[in-house]
Coordinates of C-alpha atoms in Angstrom, one line a residue:
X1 CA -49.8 36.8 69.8
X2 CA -51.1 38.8 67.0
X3 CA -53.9 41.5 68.2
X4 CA -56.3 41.1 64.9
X5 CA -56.1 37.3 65.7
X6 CA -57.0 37.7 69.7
X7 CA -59.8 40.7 69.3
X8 CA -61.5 38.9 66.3
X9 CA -64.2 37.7 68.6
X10 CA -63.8 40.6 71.8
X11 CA -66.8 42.5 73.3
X12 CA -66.6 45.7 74.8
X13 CA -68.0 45.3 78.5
X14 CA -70.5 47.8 79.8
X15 CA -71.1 46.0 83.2
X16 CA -71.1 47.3 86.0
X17 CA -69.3 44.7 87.5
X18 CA -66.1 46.1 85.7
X19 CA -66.7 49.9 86.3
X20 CA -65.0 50.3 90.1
X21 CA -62.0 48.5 88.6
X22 CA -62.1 50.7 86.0
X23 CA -62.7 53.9 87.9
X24 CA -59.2 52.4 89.6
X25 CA -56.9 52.4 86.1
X26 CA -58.1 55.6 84.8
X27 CA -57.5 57.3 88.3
X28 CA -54.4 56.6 88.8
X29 CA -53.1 57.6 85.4
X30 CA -54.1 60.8 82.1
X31 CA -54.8 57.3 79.9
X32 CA -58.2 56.4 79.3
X33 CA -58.8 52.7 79.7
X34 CA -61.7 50.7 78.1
X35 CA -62.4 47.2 79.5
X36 CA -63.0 44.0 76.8
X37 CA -63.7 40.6 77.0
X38 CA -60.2 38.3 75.6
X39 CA -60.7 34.9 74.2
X40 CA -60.4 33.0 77.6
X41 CA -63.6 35.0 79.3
X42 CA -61.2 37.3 81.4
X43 CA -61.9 41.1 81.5
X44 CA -58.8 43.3 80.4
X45 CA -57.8 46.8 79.7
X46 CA -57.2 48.6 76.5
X47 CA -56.1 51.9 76.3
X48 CA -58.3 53.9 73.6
X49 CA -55.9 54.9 71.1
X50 CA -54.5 51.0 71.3
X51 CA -58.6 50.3 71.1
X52 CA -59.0 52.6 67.9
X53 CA -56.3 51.2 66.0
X54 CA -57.0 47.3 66.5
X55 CA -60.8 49.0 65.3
X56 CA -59.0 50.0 62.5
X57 CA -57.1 47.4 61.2
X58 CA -60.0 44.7 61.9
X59 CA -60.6 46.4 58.5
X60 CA -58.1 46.2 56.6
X61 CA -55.8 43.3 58.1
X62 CA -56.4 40.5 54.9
X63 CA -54.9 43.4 52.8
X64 CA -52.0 44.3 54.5
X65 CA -51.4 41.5 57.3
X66 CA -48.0 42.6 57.7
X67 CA -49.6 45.5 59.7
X68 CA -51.1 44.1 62.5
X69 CA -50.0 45.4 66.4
X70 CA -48.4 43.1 68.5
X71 CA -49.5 43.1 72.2
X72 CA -48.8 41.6 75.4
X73 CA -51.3 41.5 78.6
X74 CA -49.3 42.6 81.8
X75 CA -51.3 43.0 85.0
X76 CA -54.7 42.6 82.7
X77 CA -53.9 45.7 80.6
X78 CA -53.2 45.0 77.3
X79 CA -49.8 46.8 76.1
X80 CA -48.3 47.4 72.7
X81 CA -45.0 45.3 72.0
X82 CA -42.3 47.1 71.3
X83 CA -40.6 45.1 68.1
X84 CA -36.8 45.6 69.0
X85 CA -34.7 43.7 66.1
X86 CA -31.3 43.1 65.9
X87 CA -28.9 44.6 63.6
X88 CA -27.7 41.5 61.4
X89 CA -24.2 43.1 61.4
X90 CA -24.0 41.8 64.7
X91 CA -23.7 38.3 63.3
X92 CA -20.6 38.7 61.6
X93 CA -17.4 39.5 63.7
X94 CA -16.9 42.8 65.0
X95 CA -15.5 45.4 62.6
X96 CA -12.1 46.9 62.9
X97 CA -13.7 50.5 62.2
X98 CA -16.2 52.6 63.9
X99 CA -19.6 54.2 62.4
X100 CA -18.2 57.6 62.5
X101 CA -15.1 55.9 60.2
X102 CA -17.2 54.1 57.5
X103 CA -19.3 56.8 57.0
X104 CA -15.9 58.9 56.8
X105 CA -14.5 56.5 53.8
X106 CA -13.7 53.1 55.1
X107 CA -16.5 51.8 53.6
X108 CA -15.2 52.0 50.6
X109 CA -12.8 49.1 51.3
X110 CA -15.8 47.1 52.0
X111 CA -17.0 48.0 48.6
X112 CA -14.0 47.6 46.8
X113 CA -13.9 44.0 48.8
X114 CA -17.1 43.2 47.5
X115 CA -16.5 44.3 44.0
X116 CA -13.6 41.6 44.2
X117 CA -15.5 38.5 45.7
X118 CA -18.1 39.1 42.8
X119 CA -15.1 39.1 40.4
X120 CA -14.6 35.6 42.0
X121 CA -18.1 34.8 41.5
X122 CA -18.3 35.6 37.8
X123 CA -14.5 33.4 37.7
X124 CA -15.7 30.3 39.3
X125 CA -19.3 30.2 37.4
X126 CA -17.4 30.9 34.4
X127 CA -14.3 29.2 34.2
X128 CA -15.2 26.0 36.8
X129 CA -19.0 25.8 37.6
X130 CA -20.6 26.0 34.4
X131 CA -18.6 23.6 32.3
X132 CA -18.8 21.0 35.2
X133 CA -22.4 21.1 34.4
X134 CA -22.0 21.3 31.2
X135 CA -20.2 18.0 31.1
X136 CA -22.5 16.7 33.9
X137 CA -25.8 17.2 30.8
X138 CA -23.3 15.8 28.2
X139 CA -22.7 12.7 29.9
X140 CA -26.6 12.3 30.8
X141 CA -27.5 13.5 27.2
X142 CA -29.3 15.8 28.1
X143 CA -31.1 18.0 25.6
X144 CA -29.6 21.7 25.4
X145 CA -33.0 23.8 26.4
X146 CA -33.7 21.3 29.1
X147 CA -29.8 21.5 30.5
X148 CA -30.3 25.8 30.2
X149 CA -33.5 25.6 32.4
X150 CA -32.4 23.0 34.9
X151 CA -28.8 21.8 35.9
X152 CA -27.4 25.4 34.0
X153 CA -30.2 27.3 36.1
X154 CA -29.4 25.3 39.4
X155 CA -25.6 26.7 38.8
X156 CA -26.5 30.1 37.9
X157 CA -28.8 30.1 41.2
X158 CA -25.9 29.2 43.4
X159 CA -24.8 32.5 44.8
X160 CA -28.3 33.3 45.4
X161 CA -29.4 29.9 47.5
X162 CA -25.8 30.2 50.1
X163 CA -26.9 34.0 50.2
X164 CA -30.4 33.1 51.9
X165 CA -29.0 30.2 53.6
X166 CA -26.5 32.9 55.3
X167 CA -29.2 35.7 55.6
X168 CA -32.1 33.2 57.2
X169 CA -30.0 31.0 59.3
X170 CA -27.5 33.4 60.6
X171 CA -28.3 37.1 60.0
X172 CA -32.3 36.0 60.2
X173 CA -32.7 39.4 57.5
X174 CA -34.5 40.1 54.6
X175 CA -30.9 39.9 52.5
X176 CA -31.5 36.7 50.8
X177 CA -35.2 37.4 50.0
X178 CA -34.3 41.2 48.3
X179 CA -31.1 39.3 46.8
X180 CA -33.7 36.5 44.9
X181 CA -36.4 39.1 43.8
X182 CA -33.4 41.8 42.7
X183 CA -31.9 38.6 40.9
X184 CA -35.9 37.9 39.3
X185 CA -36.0 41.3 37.6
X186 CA -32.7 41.2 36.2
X187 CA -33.3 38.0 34.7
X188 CA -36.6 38.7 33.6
X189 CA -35.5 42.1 32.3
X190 CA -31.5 42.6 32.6
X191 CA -30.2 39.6 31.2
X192 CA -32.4 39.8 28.0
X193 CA -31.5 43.4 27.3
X194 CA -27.9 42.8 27.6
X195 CA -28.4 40.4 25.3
X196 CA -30.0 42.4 22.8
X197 CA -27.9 45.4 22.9
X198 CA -25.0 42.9 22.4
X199 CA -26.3 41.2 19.1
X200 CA -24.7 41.8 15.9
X201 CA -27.6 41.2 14.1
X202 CA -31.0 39.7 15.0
X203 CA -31.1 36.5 16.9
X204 CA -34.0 34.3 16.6
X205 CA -35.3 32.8 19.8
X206 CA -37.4 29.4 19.8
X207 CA -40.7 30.9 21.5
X208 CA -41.7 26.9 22.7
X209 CA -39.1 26.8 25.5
X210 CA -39.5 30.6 26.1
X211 CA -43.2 30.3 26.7
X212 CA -43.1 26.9 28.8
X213 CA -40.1 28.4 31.4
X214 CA -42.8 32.1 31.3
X215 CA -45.9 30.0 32.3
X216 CA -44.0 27.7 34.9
X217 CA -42.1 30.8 36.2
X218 CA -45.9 32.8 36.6
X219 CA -47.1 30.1 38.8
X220 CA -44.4 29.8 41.1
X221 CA -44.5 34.0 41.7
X222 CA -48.2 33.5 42.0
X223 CA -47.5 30.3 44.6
X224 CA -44.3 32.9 46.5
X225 CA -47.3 35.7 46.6
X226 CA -49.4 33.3 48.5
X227 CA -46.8 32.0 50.7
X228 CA -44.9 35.3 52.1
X229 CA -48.8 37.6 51.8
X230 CA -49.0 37.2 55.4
X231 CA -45.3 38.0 56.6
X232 CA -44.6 34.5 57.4
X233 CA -43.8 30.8 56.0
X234 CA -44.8 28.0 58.0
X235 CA -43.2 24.7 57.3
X236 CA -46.0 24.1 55.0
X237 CA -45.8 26.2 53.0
X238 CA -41.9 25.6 52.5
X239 CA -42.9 22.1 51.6
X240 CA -45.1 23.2 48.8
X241 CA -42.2 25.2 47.4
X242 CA -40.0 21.6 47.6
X243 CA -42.7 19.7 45.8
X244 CA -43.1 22.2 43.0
X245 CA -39.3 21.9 43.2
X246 CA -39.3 18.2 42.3
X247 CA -42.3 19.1 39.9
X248 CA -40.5 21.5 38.2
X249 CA -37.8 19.0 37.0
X250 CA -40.6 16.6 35.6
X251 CA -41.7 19.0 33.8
X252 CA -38.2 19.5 32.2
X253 CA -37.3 16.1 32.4
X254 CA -40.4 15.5 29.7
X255 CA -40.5 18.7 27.5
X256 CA -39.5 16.7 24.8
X257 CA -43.0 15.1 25.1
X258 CA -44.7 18.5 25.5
X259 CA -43.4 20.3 22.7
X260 CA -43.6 16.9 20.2
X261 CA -47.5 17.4 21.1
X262 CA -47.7 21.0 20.6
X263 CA -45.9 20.2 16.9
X264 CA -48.7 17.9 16.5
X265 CA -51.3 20.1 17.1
X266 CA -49.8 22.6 14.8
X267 CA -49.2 20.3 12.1
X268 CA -53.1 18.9 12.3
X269 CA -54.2 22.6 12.0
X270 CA -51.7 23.5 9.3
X271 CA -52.8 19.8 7.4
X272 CA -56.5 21.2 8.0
X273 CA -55.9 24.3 6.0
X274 CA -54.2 23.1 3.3
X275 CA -56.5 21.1 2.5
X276 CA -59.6 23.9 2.6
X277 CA -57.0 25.4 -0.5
X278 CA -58.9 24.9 -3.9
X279 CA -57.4 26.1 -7.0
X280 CA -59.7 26.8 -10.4
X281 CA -57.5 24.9 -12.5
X282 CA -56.0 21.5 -10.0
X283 CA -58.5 21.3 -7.3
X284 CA -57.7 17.1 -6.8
X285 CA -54.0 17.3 -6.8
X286 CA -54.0 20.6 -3.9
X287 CA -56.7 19.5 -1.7
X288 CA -54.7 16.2 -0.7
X289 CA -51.3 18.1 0.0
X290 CA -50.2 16.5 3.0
X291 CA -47.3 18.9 4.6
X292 CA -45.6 16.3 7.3
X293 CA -42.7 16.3 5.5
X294 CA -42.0 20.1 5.3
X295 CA -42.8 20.1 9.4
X296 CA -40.1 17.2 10.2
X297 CA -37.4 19.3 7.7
X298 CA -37.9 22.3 9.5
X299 CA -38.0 20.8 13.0
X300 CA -34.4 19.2 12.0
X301 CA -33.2 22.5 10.5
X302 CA -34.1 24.3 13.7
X303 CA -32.2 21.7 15.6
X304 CA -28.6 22.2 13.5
X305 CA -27.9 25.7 15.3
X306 CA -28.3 24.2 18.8
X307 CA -25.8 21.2 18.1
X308 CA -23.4 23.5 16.2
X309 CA -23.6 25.7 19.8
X310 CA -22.9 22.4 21.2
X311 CA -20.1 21.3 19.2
X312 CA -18.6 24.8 19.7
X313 CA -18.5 24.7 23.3
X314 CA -17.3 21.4 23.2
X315 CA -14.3 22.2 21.3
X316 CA -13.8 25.1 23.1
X317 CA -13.7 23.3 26.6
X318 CA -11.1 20.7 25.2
X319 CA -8.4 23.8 24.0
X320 CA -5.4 23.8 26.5
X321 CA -6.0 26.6 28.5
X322 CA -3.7 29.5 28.9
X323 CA -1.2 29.4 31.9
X324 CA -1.8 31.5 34.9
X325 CA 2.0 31.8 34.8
X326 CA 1.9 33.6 31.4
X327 CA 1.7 37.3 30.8
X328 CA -0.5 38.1 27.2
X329 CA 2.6 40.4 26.1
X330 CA 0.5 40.0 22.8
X331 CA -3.1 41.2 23.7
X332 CA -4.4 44.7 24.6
X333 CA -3.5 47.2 27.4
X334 CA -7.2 46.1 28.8
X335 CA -6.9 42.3 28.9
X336 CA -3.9 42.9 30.6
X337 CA -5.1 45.4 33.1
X338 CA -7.3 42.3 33.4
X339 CA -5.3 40.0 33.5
X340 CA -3.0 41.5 36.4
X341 CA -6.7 42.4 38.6
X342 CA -8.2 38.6 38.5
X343 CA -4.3 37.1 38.6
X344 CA -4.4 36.5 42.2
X345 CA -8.2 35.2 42.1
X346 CA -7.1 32.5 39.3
X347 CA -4.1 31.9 41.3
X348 CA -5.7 30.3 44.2
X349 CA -8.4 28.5 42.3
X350 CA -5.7 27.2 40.1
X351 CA -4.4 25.6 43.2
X352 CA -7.9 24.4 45.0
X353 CA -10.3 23.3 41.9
X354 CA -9.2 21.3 38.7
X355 CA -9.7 22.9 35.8
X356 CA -12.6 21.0 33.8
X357 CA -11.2 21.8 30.7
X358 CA -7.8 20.4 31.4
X359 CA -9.1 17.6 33.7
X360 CA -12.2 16.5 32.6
X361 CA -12.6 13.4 34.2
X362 CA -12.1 15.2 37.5
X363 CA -15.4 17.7 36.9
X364 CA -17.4 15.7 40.1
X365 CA -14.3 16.7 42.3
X366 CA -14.1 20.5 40.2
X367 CA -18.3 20.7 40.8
X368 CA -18.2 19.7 44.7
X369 CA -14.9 22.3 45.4
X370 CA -17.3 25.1 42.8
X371 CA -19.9 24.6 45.6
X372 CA -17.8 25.6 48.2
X373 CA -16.3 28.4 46.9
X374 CA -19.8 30.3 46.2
X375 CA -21.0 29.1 49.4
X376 CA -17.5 30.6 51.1
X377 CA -17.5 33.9 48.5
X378 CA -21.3 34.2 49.6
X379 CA -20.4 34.6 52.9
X380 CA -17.9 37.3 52.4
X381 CA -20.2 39.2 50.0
X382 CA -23.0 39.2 52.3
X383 CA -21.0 40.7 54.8
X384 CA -19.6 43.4 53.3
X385 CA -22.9 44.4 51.6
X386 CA -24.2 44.1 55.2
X387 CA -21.5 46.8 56.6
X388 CA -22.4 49.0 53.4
X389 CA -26.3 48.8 54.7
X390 CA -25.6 49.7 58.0
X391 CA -23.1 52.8 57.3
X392 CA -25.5 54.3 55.4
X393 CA -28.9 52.9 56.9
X394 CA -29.9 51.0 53.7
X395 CA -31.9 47.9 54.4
X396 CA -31.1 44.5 53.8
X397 CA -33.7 43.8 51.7
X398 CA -32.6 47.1 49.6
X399 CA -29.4 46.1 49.7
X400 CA -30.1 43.0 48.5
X401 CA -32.3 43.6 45.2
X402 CA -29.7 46.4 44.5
X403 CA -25.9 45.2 44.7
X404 CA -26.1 41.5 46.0
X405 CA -28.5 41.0 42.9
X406 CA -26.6 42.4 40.4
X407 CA -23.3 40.6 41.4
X408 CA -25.0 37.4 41.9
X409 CA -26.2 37.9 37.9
X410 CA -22.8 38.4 36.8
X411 CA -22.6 35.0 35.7
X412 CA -25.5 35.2 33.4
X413 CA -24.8 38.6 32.3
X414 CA -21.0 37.8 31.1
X415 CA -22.7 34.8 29.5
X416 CA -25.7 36.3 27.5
X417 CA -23.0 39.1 26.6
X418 CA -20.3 36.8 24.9
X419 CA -22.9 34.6 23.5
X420 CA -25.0 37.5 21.8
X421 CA -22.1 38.8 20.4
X422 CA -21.3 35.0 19.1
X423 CA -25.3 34.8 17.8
X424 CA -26.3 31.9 20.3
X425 CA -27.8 34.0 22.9
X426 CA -31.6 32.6 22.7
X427 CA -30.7 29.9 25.3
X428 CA -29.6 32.8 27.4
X429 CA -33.1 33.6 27.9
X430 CA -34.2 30.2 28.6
X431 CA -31.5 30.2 31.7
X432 CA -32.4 33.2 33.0
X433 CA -36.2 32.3 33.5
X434 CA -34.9 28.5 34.8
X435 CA -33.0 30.5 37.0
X436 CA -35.9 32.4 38.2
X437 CA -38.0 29.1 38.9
X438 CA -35.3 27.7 40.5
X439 CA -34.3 30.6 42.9
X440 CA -37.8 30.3 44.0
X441 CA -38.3 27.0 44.3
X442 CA -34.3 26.0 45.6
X443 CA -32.8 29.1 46.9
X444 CA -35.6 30.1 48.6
X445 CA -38.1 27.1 49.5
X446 CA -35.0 24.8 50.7
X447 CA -33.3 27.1 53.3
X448 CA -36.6 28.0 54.4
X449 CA -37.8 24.1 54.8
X450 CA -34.7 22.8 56.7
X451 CA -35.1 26.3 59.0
X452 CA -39.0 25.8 60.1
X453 CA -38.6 22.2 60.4
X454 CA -35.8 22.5 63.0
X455 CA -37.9 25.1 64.7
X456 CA -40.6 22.3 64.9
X457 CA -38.2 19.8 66.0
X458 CA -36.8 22.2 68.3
X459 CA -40.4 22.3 69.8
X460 CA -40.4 26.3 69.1
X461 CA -43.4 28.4 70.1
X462 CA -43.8 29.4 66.2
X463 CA -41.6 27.5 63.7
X464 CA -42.3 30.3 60.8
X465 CA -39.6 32.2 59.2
X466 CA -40.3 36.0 59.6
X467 CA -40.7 38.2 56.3
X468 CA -39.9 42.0 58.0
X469 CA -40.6 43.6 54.7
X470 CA -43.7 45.4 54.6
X471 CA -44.4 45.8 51.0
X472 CA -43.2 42.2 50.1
X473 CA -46.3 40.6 48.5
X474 CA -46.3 43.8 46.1
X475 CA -42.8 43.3 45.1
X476 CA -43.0 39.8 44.7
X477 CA -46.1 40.1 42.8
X478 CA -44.6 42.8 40.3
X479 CA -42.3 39.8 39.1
X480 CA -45.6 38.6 36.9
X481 CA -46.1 41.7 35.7
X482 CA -42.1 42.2 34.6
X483 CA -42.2 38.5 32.7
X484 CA -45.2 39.4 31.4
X485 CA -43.8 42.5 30.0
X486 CA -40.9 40.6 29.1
X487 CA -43.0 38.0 26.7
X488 CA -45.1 40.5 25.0
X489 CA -41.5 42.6 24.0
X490 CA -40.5 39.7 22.7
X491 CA -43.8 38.7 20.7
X492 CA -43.8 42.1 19.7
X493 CA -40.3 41.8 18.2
X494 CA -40.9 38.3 16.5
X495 CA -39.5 36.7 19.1
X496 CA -35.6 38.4 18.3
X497 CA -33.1 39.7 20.3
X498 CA -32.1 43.1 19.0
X499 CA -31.0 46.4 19.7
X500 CA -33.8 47.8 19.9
X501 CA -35.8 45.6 22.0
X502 CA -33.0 45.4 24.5
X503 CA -33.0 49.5 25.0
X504 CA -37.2 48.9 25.3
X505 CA -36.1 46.6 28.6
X506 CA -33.7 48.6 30.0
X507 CA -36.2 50.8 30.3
X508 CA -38.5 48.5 32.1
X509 CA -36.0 46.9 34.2
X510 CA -35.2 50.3 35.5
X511 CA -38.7 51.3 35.6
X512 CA -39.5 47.7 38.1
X513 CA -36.5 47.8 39.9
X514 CA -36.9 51.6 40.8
X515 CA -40.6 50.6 42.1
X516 CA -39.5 47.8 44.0
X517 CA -36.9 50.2 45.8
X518 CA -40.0 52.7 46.5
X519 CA -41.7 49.9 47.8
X520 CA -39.3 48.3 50.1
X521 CA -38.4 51.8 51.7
X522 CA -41.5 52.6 53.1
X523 CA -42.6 55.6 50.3
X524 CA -44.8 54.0 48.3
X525 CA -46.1 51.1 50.9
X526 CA -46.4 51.8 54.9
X527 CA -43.5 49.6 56.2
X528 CA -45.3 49.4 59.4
X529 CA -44.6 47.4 62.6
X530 CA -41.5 44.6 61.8
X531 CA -42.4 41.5 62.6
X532 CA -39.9 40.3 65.8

């Protein structure tokens, strides 16, 4: 049991009832011991330093609960625990190389092993995954900002749900949580400078959807803050995460609703100040200028570029694709280089998912195999990061906001590139921030749900899942001030992706992602005692 929580309500005992048996401890031994008072009336032994620092954090627990000493009462004295973890690369078979040989060079195999199953990733998101959802929001007729932030987002967050799944059912590390707030900032940040630096030319983004997916993707870092403040989640707390899962889709489900009221509003107050214009010389004909037209027109016009997108991807998923048989004699020495590095990759898929674009009426079977194949890549890409960790004494957590992040964004980052470079990248944006939502909401809140629920049907003496990182709620919490950086760029900028706006959040992505690091390794924020 947690000290802070036992010694809330302990009294120091001066009686001299206790004082031969504590004449006895401190006789035998250099340690001074202080008798107190537990919860259950029965006199036990502290020693003082042990005393001095429960003292201490009695003030300070509700600010940094992750801190608190564990203790254990063994013959009525009162004993630190010592938190012994396990190393989560013992839950992936044994290597075939010693410590002494990674840290020699064999690690690099497990890099260059890892760099390969996130070119797999990026294949089977891009190629397979994506336009099975694609089709999936065709067939539903599902509006294109609502697909971005949902089904799009639920595909995009993927790698990032089978990663936790591995890291809190099997490795029981921080991996999966490090991998979804790494994944956060690059959305929030990353994804919308690549896009940027990509453009052409400016591209417009529409600041309704932007703004809704910001404000829904604030509270659910502000609900995550609450949750993981205190090191744990109870099955509770989980369950909160599922309903603003389910919440979150509503939401969605009826922005069409949402932002036909926010056009009415606009169009009241616009319909309000034209008619407040007088001129000297036709006061009758201005003052009754009623501008519902012009609103519906430009609501239309701003449609058109969405449906072309549409239409485009459409046709683009119904060309024949190109044979996996046939070398590009024709293109550059680069897509060839390419082409021979993801040939065996494209290869195998060709022969265990159908092609969407060649198969279309096959996508359900094509989506269910897509699953599988992130779950199975996740796997392997967790434990090669994991090997890479331990060679070099990296956390998991580290490890995951670092590498495991960064391949997991790959998808959107390809995406956002080509589509930038095409001028449709303002959906990008939309995506990413779904994908935030979601990773909280899904990746995280789901594994952790099914996981505490089994420890309460299991009849477990504590059914929460364990949060070792010490400075968690601070990283967590610096994802509202990165999207709120994020938003104001972009108001800054009119609300356009451009060059310059995307160097501006390089700069802050590198800026959050190098405090988080700080952070997570103890040098800005004690890491304290792990919770075991």
């Amino acid at each position: 049991m947690y000290a802070v929580a036992s010694f809330l309500t302990i009294l120091i005992v001066c009686a001299t009832s206790s004082v031969t048996a504590l004449e006895d401890f401190n006789s035998t031994s250099d340690t001074v011991y202080l008798p107190i008072v537990n919860n259950n009336g029965e006199t036990v032994y502290v020693t003082e330093d042990l005393m001095r620092k429960l003292e201490d954090e009695l003030e300070t627990w509700h600010w940094t609960p992750w801190l608190r000493t564990r203790t254990e009462v063994a013959e009525n004295i009162v004993r630190e625990v010592e938190c012994i973890t396990g190393d989560s690369i013992d839950s992936f078979p044994e290597d075939a190389f010693t410590d002494d040989q990674l840290r020699s060079g064999a690690f690099l195999l497990y890099v260059l092993f890892g760099i390969y199953a996130f070119t797999l990733l990026t294949i089977v998101c891009n190629d397979y995954f994506i336009p099975c959802v694609e089709f999936i929001c065709e067939d539903l007729k599902i509006p294109q900002n609502v697909a971005a932030a949902t089904f799009m987002s639920v595909a995009t967050s993927c790698p990032e749900f089978f990663v936790n799944v591995i890291s809190t059912f099997l490795t029981e590390s921080d991996m999966g949580v490090g991998t979804i707030v790494g994944s956060a900032i690059f959305n929030a940040l990353g994804v919308a400078a690549i896009g940027g630096l990509a453009a052409i030319s400016p591209i417009t983004i529409d600041r309704r959807p932007v703004t809704r997916d910001v404000i829904i993707y604030m509270f659910n870092v502000v609900a995550l803050v609450i949750i993981v403040w205190d090191g744990r989640v109870e099955w509770y707390e989980a369950l909160v995460l599922g309903i603003l899962y389910i919440t979150y889709f509503i939401v969605m489900f009826n922005s069409v609703r949402i932002f036909a009221l926010y056009d009415s509003i606009i169009e009241r107050k616009n319909r309000n100040n034209n008619q407040h214009i007088v001129t000297n010389d036709n006061k009758s004909s201005v003052e009754g200028i009623d501008n519902k037209g012009f609103n519906n027109s430009e609501v239309v016009i701003s449609n058109i570029p969405e449906k072309v997108a549409v239409n485009e991807k459409a046709e683009e998923f119904e060309k024949p694709p190109k044979s996996v048989w046939r070398y590009p004699k024709e293109n550059s020495l680069v897509y060839r280089i390419w082409w021979v590095y993801t040939w065996p990759l494209k290869l195998i898929l060709a022969f265990t998912i159908p092609l969407p674009a060649r198969y279309r009426k096959l996508y359900p079977l094509s989506f269910i195999m897509c699953i599988v194949w992130i779950g199975v890549n996740s796997y392997f890409v967790s434990w090669s990061m994991t090997v890479i960790g331990h060679t070099f004494f990296i956390p998991d957590s580290v490890m995951g906001m670092t590498f495991l992040a960064f391949g997991g964004c790959l998808p959107e980052a390809c995406s956002i590139f080509i589509m930038s470079r095409r001028g449709e990248g303002g959906m990008g944006v939309s995506n990413a921030l779904g994908a935030n939502s979601l990773a909280i909401l899904f990746a995280l809140g789901v594994p952790w749900l099914i996981k505490t629920l089994t420890l309460v049907g299991q009849g477990a003496e504590s059914s929460a899942v364990y949060i070792n990182s010490a400075g968690i709620g601070f990283i967590v919490g610096s994802l509202l001030v990165a999207v709120t950086a994020l938003y104001i760029t972009l108001f800054i900028g009119k609300f356009q992706l451009r060059k310059r706006i995307g160097a501006v959040l390089v700069v802050l992505y590198a800026i959050f992602i190098t405090f988080a690091i700080l952070v997570e390794m103890g040098i800005i924020v004690d890491k304290g005692i792990e919770m075991c």
